Amino acid sequence: ELMRRGAATSSAPAGLSANAFRGNEYGASVYAKGAIALESIRRAHGRTRFEAALRAYAIEQRFAHPTPEDLGRNFDAVYGAGFAEHTLFPLLLDSEESNVSLVRARATKAGARHLTHVTGRRSGVVSLPTWIAAYDLSGKELARVAWPAHVSTLETSFDTQARVARVVADPDRALLVDSDARDQAIVLDAAAPPSLFTRLLGFLPLLLSWVGP
């Protein structure tokens, strides 16, 4: 989180030449933005493939003078052709973002089950896979559904026994390159509704005031 905040202090992309940065931009862009770009890829796609790509890059280039294209070739070999062009370089060199947000959540009842209908949307240049999760009032996760990278607008529903109090996109906070996480959650139930007994107790003082001493 500190690295993400540091990256936000610079508007310069990390792929500029060193003499193009001003003031503290170099540290914020190259070290902070570069770090959160790679960490976002690792979190979104998993540790195994990420480490395999970096391992191959380190072995191949240990006595060389590597270029970004060398790094891209190793990532393409692990993630598939075009990954460097469409994901790695836009995040790492151009400091582009991968943003997700929840735009709508609606709860209904179906017998003893609770149905929660959710709509999420993507923005930004890069698409990374993530999840949408549903939580009850205590904060316990009830269910989650995958949000594949190729899906720009996700319409999904949760069918749960307990009532959903909150839905969250990117619940594991994998997309560090999303600069604004405030639109990633919707609260449906901020507090449990009072029981019938509690509501009756609330009317008791009013009733006594009518009856009088």
Coordinates of N, CA and C in Angstrom, one line a residue:
E1 N 0.8 -1.2 0.0 CA 0.0 0.0 0.0 C 0.9 1.3 0.0
L2 N 2.0 1.2 0.7 CA 2.9 2.4 0.7 C 3.5 2.6 -0.6
M3 N 3.8 1.5 -1.3 CA 4.4 1.6 -2.7 C 3.3 2.1 -3.6
R4 N 2.1 1.7 -3.5 CA 1.0 2.3 -4.3 C 0.8 3.8 -4.1
R5 N 0.9 4.2 -2.9 CA 0.8 5.6 -2.6 C 1.9 6.4 -3.1
G6 N 3.1 5.8 -3.1 CA 4.3 6.4 -3.6 C 4.2 6.6 -5.1
A7 N 3.7 5.6 -5.8 CA 3.5 5.6 -7.2 C 2.5 6.8 -7.7
A8 N 1.6 7.0 -6.8 CA 0.6 8.1 -7.1 C 1.1 9.5 -7.1
T9 N 2.3 9.6 -6.6 CA 2.9 11.0 -6.5 C 3.6 11.4 -7.8
S10 N 3.6 10.5 -8.8 CA 4.2 10.8 -10.1 C 3.3 10.5 -11.2
S11 N 3.2 11.4 -12.2 CA 2.4 11.2 -13.4 C 3.2 10.6 -14.5
A12 N 4.5 10.5 -14.4 CA 5.4 10.1 -15.5 C 5.4 8.6 -15.6
P13 N 5.3 8.0 -16.8 CA 5.3 6.6 -16.9 C 6.8 6.1 -16.6
A14 N 6.9 4.8 -16.2 CA 8.1 4.3 -15.8 C 9.1 4.1 -16.9
G15 N 8.6 4.0 -18.2 CA 9.5 3.7 -19.3 C 10.2 4.8 -19.9
L16 N 10.2 6.0 -19.3 CA 10.9 7.1 -19.9 C 12.4 6.9 -19.7
S17 N 13.2 7.7 -20.5 CA 14.6 7.7 -20.2 C 14.9 8.4 -18.9
A18 N 16.0 8.1 -18.3 CA 16.3 8.6 -16.9 C 16.3 10.2 -16.9
N19 N 16.8 10.8 -18.0 CA 16.9 12.3 -17.9 C 15.6 13.0 -18.2
A20 N 14.5 12.2 -18.5 CA 13.2 12.8 -18.7 C 12.4 13.0 -17.4
F21 N 12.9 12.4 -16.3 CA 12.2 12.6 -15.1 C 12.6 13.9 -14.4
R22 N 11.6 14.4 -13.6 CA 11.9 15.6 -12.8 C 11.7 15.4 -11.3
G23 N 12.6 16.0 -10.5 CA 12.4 15.8 -9.1 C 12.5 14.4 -8.6
N24 N 11.4 14.0 -7.9 CA 11.3 12.7 -7.3 C 10.6 11.7 -8.2
E25 N 10.3 12.1 -9.4 CA 9.5 11.3 -10.3 C 10.2 10.0 -10.6
Y26 N 11.5 10.0 -10.7 CA 12.2 8.7 -11.1 C 12.0 7.6 -10.1
G27 N 12.1 7.9 -8.8 CA 11.9 6.9 -7.8 C 10.5 6.5 -7.7
A28 N 9.5 7.4 -7.8 CA 8.1 7.1 -7.8 C 7.7 6.3 -9.0
S29 N 8.2 6.6 -10.1 CA 7.8 5.9 -11.4 C 8.5 4.6 -11.6
V30 N 9.8 4.6 -11.5 CA 10.6 3.4 -11.8 C 10.4 2.4 -10.7
Y31 N 10.7 2.8 -9.5 CA 10.7 1.8 -8.4 C 9.3 1.5 -7.9
A32 N 8.5 2.5 -7.7 CA 7.1 2.3 -7.1 C 6.2 1.7 -8.2
K33 N 6.0 2.4 -9.3 CA 5.1 2.0 -10.3 C 5.5 0.7 -11.0
G34 N 6.9 0.5 -11.2 CA 7.3 -0.7 -11.7 C 7.1 -1.9 -10.8
A35 N 7.2 -1.7 -9.5 CA 7.0 -2.7 -8.5 C 5.5 -3.1 -8.4
I36 N 4.6 -2.2 -8.4 CA 3.2 -2.5 -8.3 C 2.7 -3.1 -9.6
A37 N 3.3 -2.8 -10.7 CA 2.9 -3.4 -12.0 C 3.2 -4.9 -12.0
L38 N 4.5 -5.2 -11.6 CA 4.9 -6.6 -11.5 C 4.1 -7.4 -10.4
E39 N 3.9 -6.7 -9.3 CA 3.2 -7.4 -8.2 C 1.7 -7.7 -8.6
S40 N 1.1 -6.7 -9.3 CA -0.3 -6.9 -9.8 C -0.4 -8.1 -10.7
I41 N 0.6 -8.3 -11.6 CA 0.6 -9.5 -12.5 C 0.8 -10.7 -11.7
R42 N 1.7 -10.7 -10.7 CA 1.9 -11.9 -9.9 C 0.6 -12.3 -9.1
R43 N 0.0 -11.3 -8.5 CA -1.2 -11.6 -7.7 C -2.4 -12.1 -8.6
A44 N -2.5 -11.4 -9.8 CA -3.7 -11.7 -10.6 C -3.5 -13.1 -11.3
H45 N -2.3 -13.4 -11.8 CA -2.1 -14.6 -12.5 C -1.5 -15.8 -11.7
G46 N -1.1 -15.5 -10.5 CA -0.5 -16.5 -9.7 C 1.0 -16.5 -9.6
R47 N 1.5 -17.0 -8.6 CA 3.0 -16.9 -8.3 C 3.8 -17.9 -9.2
T48 N 3.2 -19.0 -9.5 CA 4.0 -20.1 -10.2 C 4.5 -19.6 -11.6
R49 N 3.5 -19.0 -12.4 CA 3.9 -18.6 -13.7 C 4.8 -17.3 -13.7
F50 N 4.5 -16.5 -12.7 CA 5.3 -15.3 -12.6 C 6.8 -15.6 -12.3
E51 N 7.0 -16.5 -11.3 CA 8.3 -16.8 -11.0 C 9.0 -17.6 -12.1
A52 N 8.3 -18.4 -12.8 CA 8.9 -19.1 -14.0 C 9.4 -18.2 -15.0
A53 N 8.6 -17.1 -15.3 CA 9.0 -16.1 -16.3 C 10.3 -15.4 -15.8
L54 N 10.3 -15.0 -14.6 CA 11.5 -14.2 -14.1 C 12.7 -15.1 -14.0
R55 N 12.5 -16.4 -13.6 CA 13.6 -17.3 -13.5 C 14.2 -17.5 -14.9
A56 N 13.4 -17.7 -15.9 CA 13.9 -17.9 -17.3 C 14.7 -16.7 -17.7
Y57 N 14.1 -15.5 -17.4 CA 14.8 -14.2 -17.8 C 16.1 -14.1 -17.1
A58 N 16.2 -14.4 -15.8 CA 17.4 -14.3 -15.0 C 18.5 -15.2 -15.5
I59 N 18.1 -16.5 -15.9 CA 19.1 -17.4 -16.4 C 19.6 -17.0 -17.7
E60 N 18.7 -16.6 -18.6 CA 19.1 -16.3 -20.0 C 20.0 -15.0 -20.0
Q61 N 19.7 -14.1 -19.1 CA 20.3 -12.7 -19.2 C 21.4 -12.5 -18.2
R62 N 21.8 -13.5 -17.4 CA 22.7 -13.2 -16.3 C 24.1 -12.7 -16.7
F63 N 24.5 -12.9 -17.9 CA 25.8 -12.4 -18.4 C 25.6 -11.4 -19.6
A64 N 24.4 -10.9 -19.7 CA 24.1 -10.1 -20.9 C 23.7 -8.7 -20.5
H65 N 23.3 -7.9 -21.5 CA 22.8 -6.6 -21.3 C 21.3 -6.6 -21.8
P66 N 20.4 -7.0 -21.0 CA 19.0 -7.3 -21.5 C 18.3 -6.0 -21.8
T67 N 17.3 -6.2 -22.7 CA 16.4 -5.1 -23.1 C 15.0 -5.4 -22.6
P68 N 14.0 -4.5 -22.7 CA 12.7 -4.9 -22.3 C 12.1 -6.0 -23.2
E69 N 12.6 -6.0 -24.5 CA 12.1 -7.1 -25.4 C 12.5 -8.5 -24.9
D70 N 13.7 -8.5 -24.3 CA 14.1 -9.8 -23.7 C 13.2 -10.3 -22.6
L71 N 12.9 -9.3 -21.7 CA 11.9 -9.6 -20.7 C 10.6 -10.1 -21.2
G72 N 10.1 -9.3 -22.2 CA 8.8 -9.6 -22.8 C 8.8 -11.0 -23.5
R73 N 9.9 -11.4 -24.1 CA 10.0 -12.7 -24.7 C 9.8 -13.8 -23.7
N74 N 10.4 -13.7 -22.5 CA 10.3 -14.7 -21.4 C 8.9 -14.7 -20.9
F75 N 8.2 -13.6 -20.7 CA 6.9 -13.6 -20.3 C 5.9 -14.2 -21.3
D76 N 6.1 -13.9 -22.5 CA 5.3 -14.5 -23.6 C 5.5 -16.0 -23.6
A77 N 6.7 -16.5 -23.3 CA 6.9 -18.0 -23.4 C 6.1 -18.7 -22.3
V78 N 5.8 -17.9 -21.2 CA 5.1 -18.5 -20.0 C 3.6 -18.2 -20.1
Y79 N 3.2 -17.0 -20.4 CA 1.8 -16.5 -20.3 C 1.1 -16.7 -21.7
G80 N 1.9 -16.8 -22.7 CA 1.3 -16.9 -24.0 C 1.6 -15.7 -24.9
A81 N 1.6 -15.9 -26.2 CA 2.0 -14.9 -27.2 C 1.1 -13.6 -27.0
G82 N 1.7 -12.5 -27.0 CA 1.0 -11.2 -26.9 C 0.9 -10.7 -25.5
F83 N 1.3 -11.5 -24.5 CA 1.1 -11.0 -23.1 C 2.0 -9.8 -22.9
A84 N 3.2 -9.8 -23.3 CA 4.0 -8.6 -23.1 C 3.5 -7.4 -23.8
E85 N 3.0 -7.5 -25.0 CA 2.5 -6.3 -25.7 C 1.2 -5.8 -25.1
H86 N 0.3 -6.7 -24.6 CA -1.0 -6.2 -24.2 C -1.1 -6.1 -22.7
T87 N -0.2 -6.6 -21.9 CA -0.3 -6.6 -20.4 C 1.0 -6.1 -19.8
L88 N 2.1 -6.8 -20.0 CA 3.3 -6.5 -19.3 C 3.8 -5.1 -19.6
F89 N 4.0 -4.7 -20.9 CA 4.6 -3.4 -21.2 C 3.7 -2.3 -20.9
P90 N 2.4 -2.4 -21.2 CA 1.5 -1.2 -20.8 C 1.6 -1.0 -19.3
L91 N 1.6 -2.0 -18.5 CA 1.7 -1.8 -17.0 C 3.1 -1.4 -16.6
L92 N 4.1 -2.1 -17.0 CA 5.4 -1.8 -16.5 C 6.1 -0.6 -17.1
L93 N 5.9 -0.4 -18.4 CA 6.6 0.8 -19.1 C 5.8 2.0 -19.2
D94 N 4.5 1.8 -19.5 CA 3.6 2.9 -19.8 C 2.8 3.3 -18.6
S95 N 2.9 2.6 -17.5 CA 2.2 2.8 -16.2 C 0.7 3.0 -16.4
E96 N 0.1 2.1 -17.3 CA -1.3 2.1 -17.5 C -2.0 1.4 -16.3
E97 N -3.3 1.5 -16.3 CA -4.1 1.0 -15.1 C -5.0 -0.2 -15.6
S98 N -5.3 -1.0 -14.6 CA -6.4 -2.0 -14.8 C -7.4 -1.8 -13.7
N99 N -8.5 -1.2 -14.1 CA -9.5 -0.8 -13.1 C -10.8 -1.7 -13.1
V100 N -11.3 -2.0 -12.0 CA -12.6 -2.7 -11.9 C -13.5 -1.9 -10.9
S101 N -14.8 -1.9 -11.1 CA -15.7 -1.3 -10.2 C -17.0 -2.0 -10.2
L102 N -17.8 -1.9 -9.1 CA -19.1 -2.4 -9.0 C -20.1 -1.2 -9.3
V103 N -21.0 -1.4 -10.2 CA -21.9 -0.3 -10.5 C -23.3 -0.6 -10.0
R104 N -23.6 -1.9 -9.7 CA -25.0 -2.2 -9.2 C -25.0 -3.4 -8.4
A105 N -25.8 -3.5 -7.3 CA -26.0 -4.7 -6.6 C -27.5 -4.7 -6.0
R106 N -28.2 -5.8 -6.2 CA -29.6 -5.8 -5.8 C -29.9 -7.1 -5.2
A107 N -30.5 -7.1 -4.0 CA -30.8 -8.3 -3.3 C -32.3 -8.6 -3.4
T108 N -32.6 -9.9 -3.6 CA -34.0 -10.4 -3.6 C -34.0 -11.7 -2.7
K109 N -35.3 -12.2 -2.5 CA -35.5 -13.4 -1.7 C -36.2 -14.4 -2.5
A110 N -35.7 -15.6 -2.5 CA -36.3 -16.8 -3.2 C -36.5 -17.9 -2.2
G111 N -37.7 -17.9 -1.5 CA -37.9 -18.9 -0.5 C -37.0 -18.6 0.7
A112 N -36.2 -19.7 1.0 CA -35.3 -19.5 2.2 C -33.9 -19.0 1.7
R113 N -33.7 -18.8 0.4 CA -32.5 -18.4 -0.2 C -32.4 -16.9 -0.5
H114 N -31.2 -16.4 -0.5 CA -31.0 -15.0 -0.8 C -30.3 -14.9 -2.1
L115 N -30.8 -14.1 -3.0 CA -30.2 -13.9 -4.3 C -29.7 -12.4 -4.4
T116 N -28.4 -12.3 -4.8 CA -27.8 -11.0 -4.9 C -27.3 -10.9 -6.3
H117 N -27.8 -9.9 -7.0 CA -27.5 -9.7 -8.4 C -26.5 -8.5 -8.5
V118 N -25.4 -8.7 -9.2 CA -24.3 -7.8 -9.2 C -23.8 -7.5 -10.6
T119 N -23.5 -6.2 -10.8 CA -22.9 -5.8 -12.1 C -21.6 -5.1 -11.9
G120 N -20.5 -5.6 -12.5 CA -19.2 -5.0 -12.4 C -18.7 -4.6 -13.8
R121 N -17.9 -3.5 -13.9 CA -17.4 -3.0 -15.1 C -15.9 -2.8 -15.0
R122 N -15.2 -3.0 -16.1 CA -13.8 -2.7 -16.2 C -13.6 -1.4 -17.0
S123 N -12.4 -0.8 -16.6 CA -11.9 0.4 -17.4 C -10.4 0.3 -17.3
G124 N -9.8 1.2 -18.1 CA -8.3 1.2 -18.2 C -7.9 0.4 -19.4
V125 N -6.6 0.5 -19.7 CA -6.0 -0.1 -20.9 C -5.8 -1.6 -20.7
V126 N -5.5 -2.0 -19.6 CA -5.1 -3.4 -19.3 C -6.2 -4.1 -18.5
S127 N -6.5 -5.4 -18.9 CA -7.4 -6.2 -18.2 C -6.7 -7.4 -17.5
L128 N -6.9 -7.5 -16.2 CA -6.4 -8.5 -15.4 C -7.5 -9.3 -14.7
P129 N -7.3 -10.6 -14.6 CA -8.4 -11.4 -14.0 C -8.5 -11.1 -12.5
T130 N -9.7 -11.2 -12.0 CA -9.9 -11.0 -10.6 C -11.2 -11.7 -10.1
W131 N -11.8 -11.3 -9.0 CA -12.9 -12.0 -8.4 C -13.9 -10.9 -7.9
I132 N -15.2 -11.4 -7.7 CA -16.2 -10.6 -7.0 C -16.6 -11.5 -5.8
A133 N -16.6 -11.0 -4.6 CA -16.9 -11.8 -3.4 C -18.1 -11.2 -2.7
A134 N -18.8 -12.0 -2.0 CA -20.0 -11.6 -1.2 C -19.7 -12.0 0.3
Y135 N -20.1 -11.0 1.1 CA -19.8 -11.2 2.6 C -21.1 -11.0 3.4
D136 N -21.2 -11.7 4.5 CA -22.4 -11.5 5.4 C -22.0 -10.3 6.3
L137 N -22.9 -10.1 7.3 CA -22.8 -8.9 8.1 C -21.6 -9.0 9.1
S138 N -21.2 -10.2 9.4 CA -20.0 -10.4 10.3 C -18.7 -10.2 9.5
G139 N -18.7 -10.2 8.2 CA -17.5 -10.1 7.4 C -17.1 -11.4 6.9
K140 N -17.8 -12.5 7.1 CA -17.5 -13.8 6.6 C -17.8 -13.9 5.1
E141 N -16.8 -14.4 4.4 CA -17.1 -14.6 2.9 C -18.0 -15.7 2.7
L142 N -19.1 -15.4 1.9 CA -20.1 -16.4 1.6 C -19.8 -17.1 0.3
A143 N -19.4 -16.4 -0.7 CA -19.1 -17.0 -2.0 C -18.3 -16.0 -2.8
R144 N -17.7 -16.5 -3.9 CA -17.0 -15.6 -4.8 C -17.1 -16.2 -6.2
V145 N -17.1 -15.3 -7.2 CA -17.1 -15.7 -8.6 C -16.0 -15.1 -9.4
A146 N -15.4 -15.8 -10.3 CA -14.3 -15.3 -11.1 C -14.7 -14.3 -12.1
W147 N -13.9 -13.3 -12.3 CA -14.1 -12.2 -13.3 C -13.0 -12.3 -14.3
P148 N -13.1 -13.1 -15.4 CA -12.1 -13.3 -16.3 C -11.6 -12.0 -17.0
A149 N -10.4 -11.9 -17.4 CA -9.8 -10.7 -18.0 C -10.5 -10.3 -19.2
H150 N -11.1 -11.2 -20.0 CA -11.7 -10.8 -21.3 C -13.1 -10.3 -21.1
V151 N -13.6 -10.3 -19.9 CA -15.0 -9.9 -19.7 C -15.0 -8.4 -19.2
S152 N -15.5 -7.5 -20.0 CA -15.5 -6.1 -19.6 C -16.6 -5.8 -18.7
T153 N -17.8 -6.3 -18.9 CA -18.9 -6.1 -18.0 C -19.4 -7.5 -17.5
L154 N -19.4 -7.6 -16.2 CA -19.8 -8.9 -15.6 C -21.1 -8.8 -14.9
E155 N -22.1 -9.6 -15.4 CA -23.4 -9.7 -14.7 C -23.4 -11.1 -14.0
T156 N -23.5 -11.1 -12.7 CA -23.5 -12.3 -12.0 C -24.4 -12.3 -10.8
S157 N -24.7 -13.5 -10.2 CA -25.6 -13.5 -9.1 C -25.0 -14.5 -8.0
F158 N -25.3 -14.2 -6.8 CA -25.0 -15.0 -5.6 C -26.2 -15.6 -5.1
D159 N -26.2 -17.0 -4.9 CA -27.3 -17.7 -4.3 C -26.8 -18.2 -3.0
T160 N -27.2 -17.6 -1.9 CA -26.7 -17.9 -0.6 C -27.8 -18.1 0.5
Q161 N -27.4 -18.9 1.5 CA -28.4 -19.1 2.6 C -28.5 -17.9 3.5
A162 N -27.4 -17.3 3.7 CA -27.4 -16.1 4.6 C -27.5 -14.9 3.7
R163 N -28.0 -13.8 4.3 CA -28.2 -12.6 3.5 C -26.8 -11.9 3.3
V164 N -26.6 -11.4 2.1 CA -25.4 -10.7 1.7 C -25.4 -9.3 2.2
A165 N -24.4 -8.9 2.9 CA -24.4 -7.5 3.4 C -23.5 -6.6 2.6
R166 N -22.5 -7.2 1.9 CA -21.5 -6.4 1.1 C -21.0 -7.3 0.0
V167 N -20.8 -6.6 -1.2 CA -20.1 -7.3 -2.3 C -18.9 -6.5 -2.6
V168 N -17.8 -7.2 -3.0 CA -16.5 -6.5 -3.2 C -15.9 -7.0 -4.5
A169 N -15.4 -6.2 -5.4 CA -14.6 -6.5 -6.5 C -13.1 -6.5 -6.1
D170 N -12.4 -7.4 -6.7 CA -10.9 -7.6 -6.3 C -10.8 -7.7 -4.8
P171 N -11.4 -8.7 -4.2 CA -11.4 -8.8 -2.7 C -10.0 -9.1 -2.2
D172 N -9.1 -9.7 -2.9 CA -7.7 -9.9 -2.5 C -6.8 -8.8 -2.7
R173 N -7.3 -7.7 -3.2 CA -6.5 -6.5 -3.5 C -5.3 -6.9 -4.4
A174 N -5.6 -7.6 -5.4 CA -4.5 -8.0 -6.4 C -4.2 -6.9 -7.4
L175 N -5.2 -6.1 -7.7 CA -5.0 -5.1 -8.8 C -4.4 -3.8 -8.2
L176 N -3.2 -3.8 -7.8 CA -2.6 -2.6 -7.2 C -2.5 -1.5 -8.2
V177 N -2.6 -1.8 -9.5 CA -2.5 -0.8 -10.5 C -3.9 -0.1 -10.7
D178 N -4.9 -0.5 -9.9 CA -6.1 0.3 -9.9 C -6.0 1.4 -8.9
S179 N -5.9 2.6 -9.4 CA -5.6 3.7 -8.5 C -6.7 4.1 -7.5
D180 N -7.9 3.7 -7.8 CA -9.0 4.1 -6.9 C -9.9 2.9 -6.6
A181 N -9.7 2.4 -5.4 CA -10.5 1.2 -4.9 C -11.8 1.5 -4.3
R182 N -12.2 2.8 -4.2 CA -13.4 3.2 -3.5 C -14.6 2.8 -4.2
D183 N -14.6 2.4 -5.5 CA -15.7 2.0 -6.2 C -15.8 0.5 -6.4
Q184 N -15.0 -0.2 -5.5 CA -15.0 -1.7 -5.7 C -15.9 -2.4 -4.7
A185 N -16.6 -1.7 -3.9 CA -17.5 -2.3 -2.9 C -18.9 -1.6 -2.8
I186 N -19.9 -2.4 -2.6 CA -21.2 -1.9 -2.4 C -21.8 -2.6 -1.1
V187 N -22.3 -1.8 -0.2 CA -22.9 -2.2 1.0 C -24.4 -2.3 0.8
L188 N -24.9 -3.5 1.0 CA -26.4 -3.7 0.9 C -27.1 -3.7 2.2
D189 N -26.4 -4.1 3.2 CA -27.0 -4.2 4.6 C -26.0 -3.8 5.6
A190 N -26.1 -2.5 6.0 CA -25.1 -2.0 7.0 C -25.3 -2.5 8.4
A191 N -26.5 -2.9 8.7 CA -26.8 -3.4 10.0 C -28.0 -4.4 10.0
A192 N -28.0 -5.4 10.8 CA -29.1 -6.3 10.8 C -30.4 -5.6 11.2
P193 N -31.5 -6.0 10.6 CA -32.8 -5.3 10.9 C -33.2 -5.7 12.4
P194 N -33.8 -4.8 13.1 CA -34.2 -5.2 14.4 C -35.3 -6.2 14.4
S195 N -35.3 -7.1 15.5 CA -36.3 -8.1 15.6 C -37.7 -7.5 15.9
L196 N -38.7 -8.3 15.8 CA -40.1 -7.8 16.2 C -40.1 -7.4 17.7
F197 N -39.4 -8.2 18.5 CA -39.4 -7.8 20.0 C -38.7 -6.5 20.2
T198 N -37.6 -6.2 19.5 CA -36.9 -5.0 19.6 C -37.8 -3.8 19.2
R199 N -38.5 -4.0 18.1 CA -39.4 -2.9 17.6 C -40.5 -2.6 18.6
L200 N -41.0 -3.7 19.2 CA -42.1 -3.5 20.2 C -41.6 -2.7 21.4
L201 N -40.4 -3.0 21.8 CA -39.8 -2.3 22.9 C -39.6 -0.8 22.6
G202 N -39.3 -0.5 21.3 CA -39.2 0.8 20.9 C -40.5 1.6 21.0
F203 N -41.6 0.9 20.9 CA -42.9 1.6 21.0 C -43.4 1.7 22.4
L204 N -42.7 1.0 23.4 CA -43.2 1.0 24.7 C -43.2 2.4 25.4
P205 N -42.1 3.2 25.3 CA -42.1 4.5 25.9 C -43.3 5.4 25.4
L206 N -43.5 5.3 24.0 CA -44.6 6.1 23.5 C -45.9 5.6 24.0
L207 N -46.1 4.3 24.1 CA -47.4 3.8 24.7 C -47.6 4.2 26.1
L208 N -46.5 4.2 26.9 CA -46.6 4.6 28.3 C -47.0 6.1 28.4
S209 N -46.4 6.9 27.5 CA -46.7 8.4 27.5 C -48.2 8.6 27.2
W210 N -48.8 7.8 26.4 CA -50.2 7.9 26.1 C -51.1 7.5 27.3
V211 N -50.7 6.5 28.0 CA -51.5 6.0 29.1 C -51.4 7.0 30.3
G212 N -50.2 7.5 30.5 CA -50.0 8.5 31.5 C -49.8 7.8 32.9
P213 N -49.5 8.6 34.0 CA -49.3 8.0 35.3 C -50.5 7.4 35.9

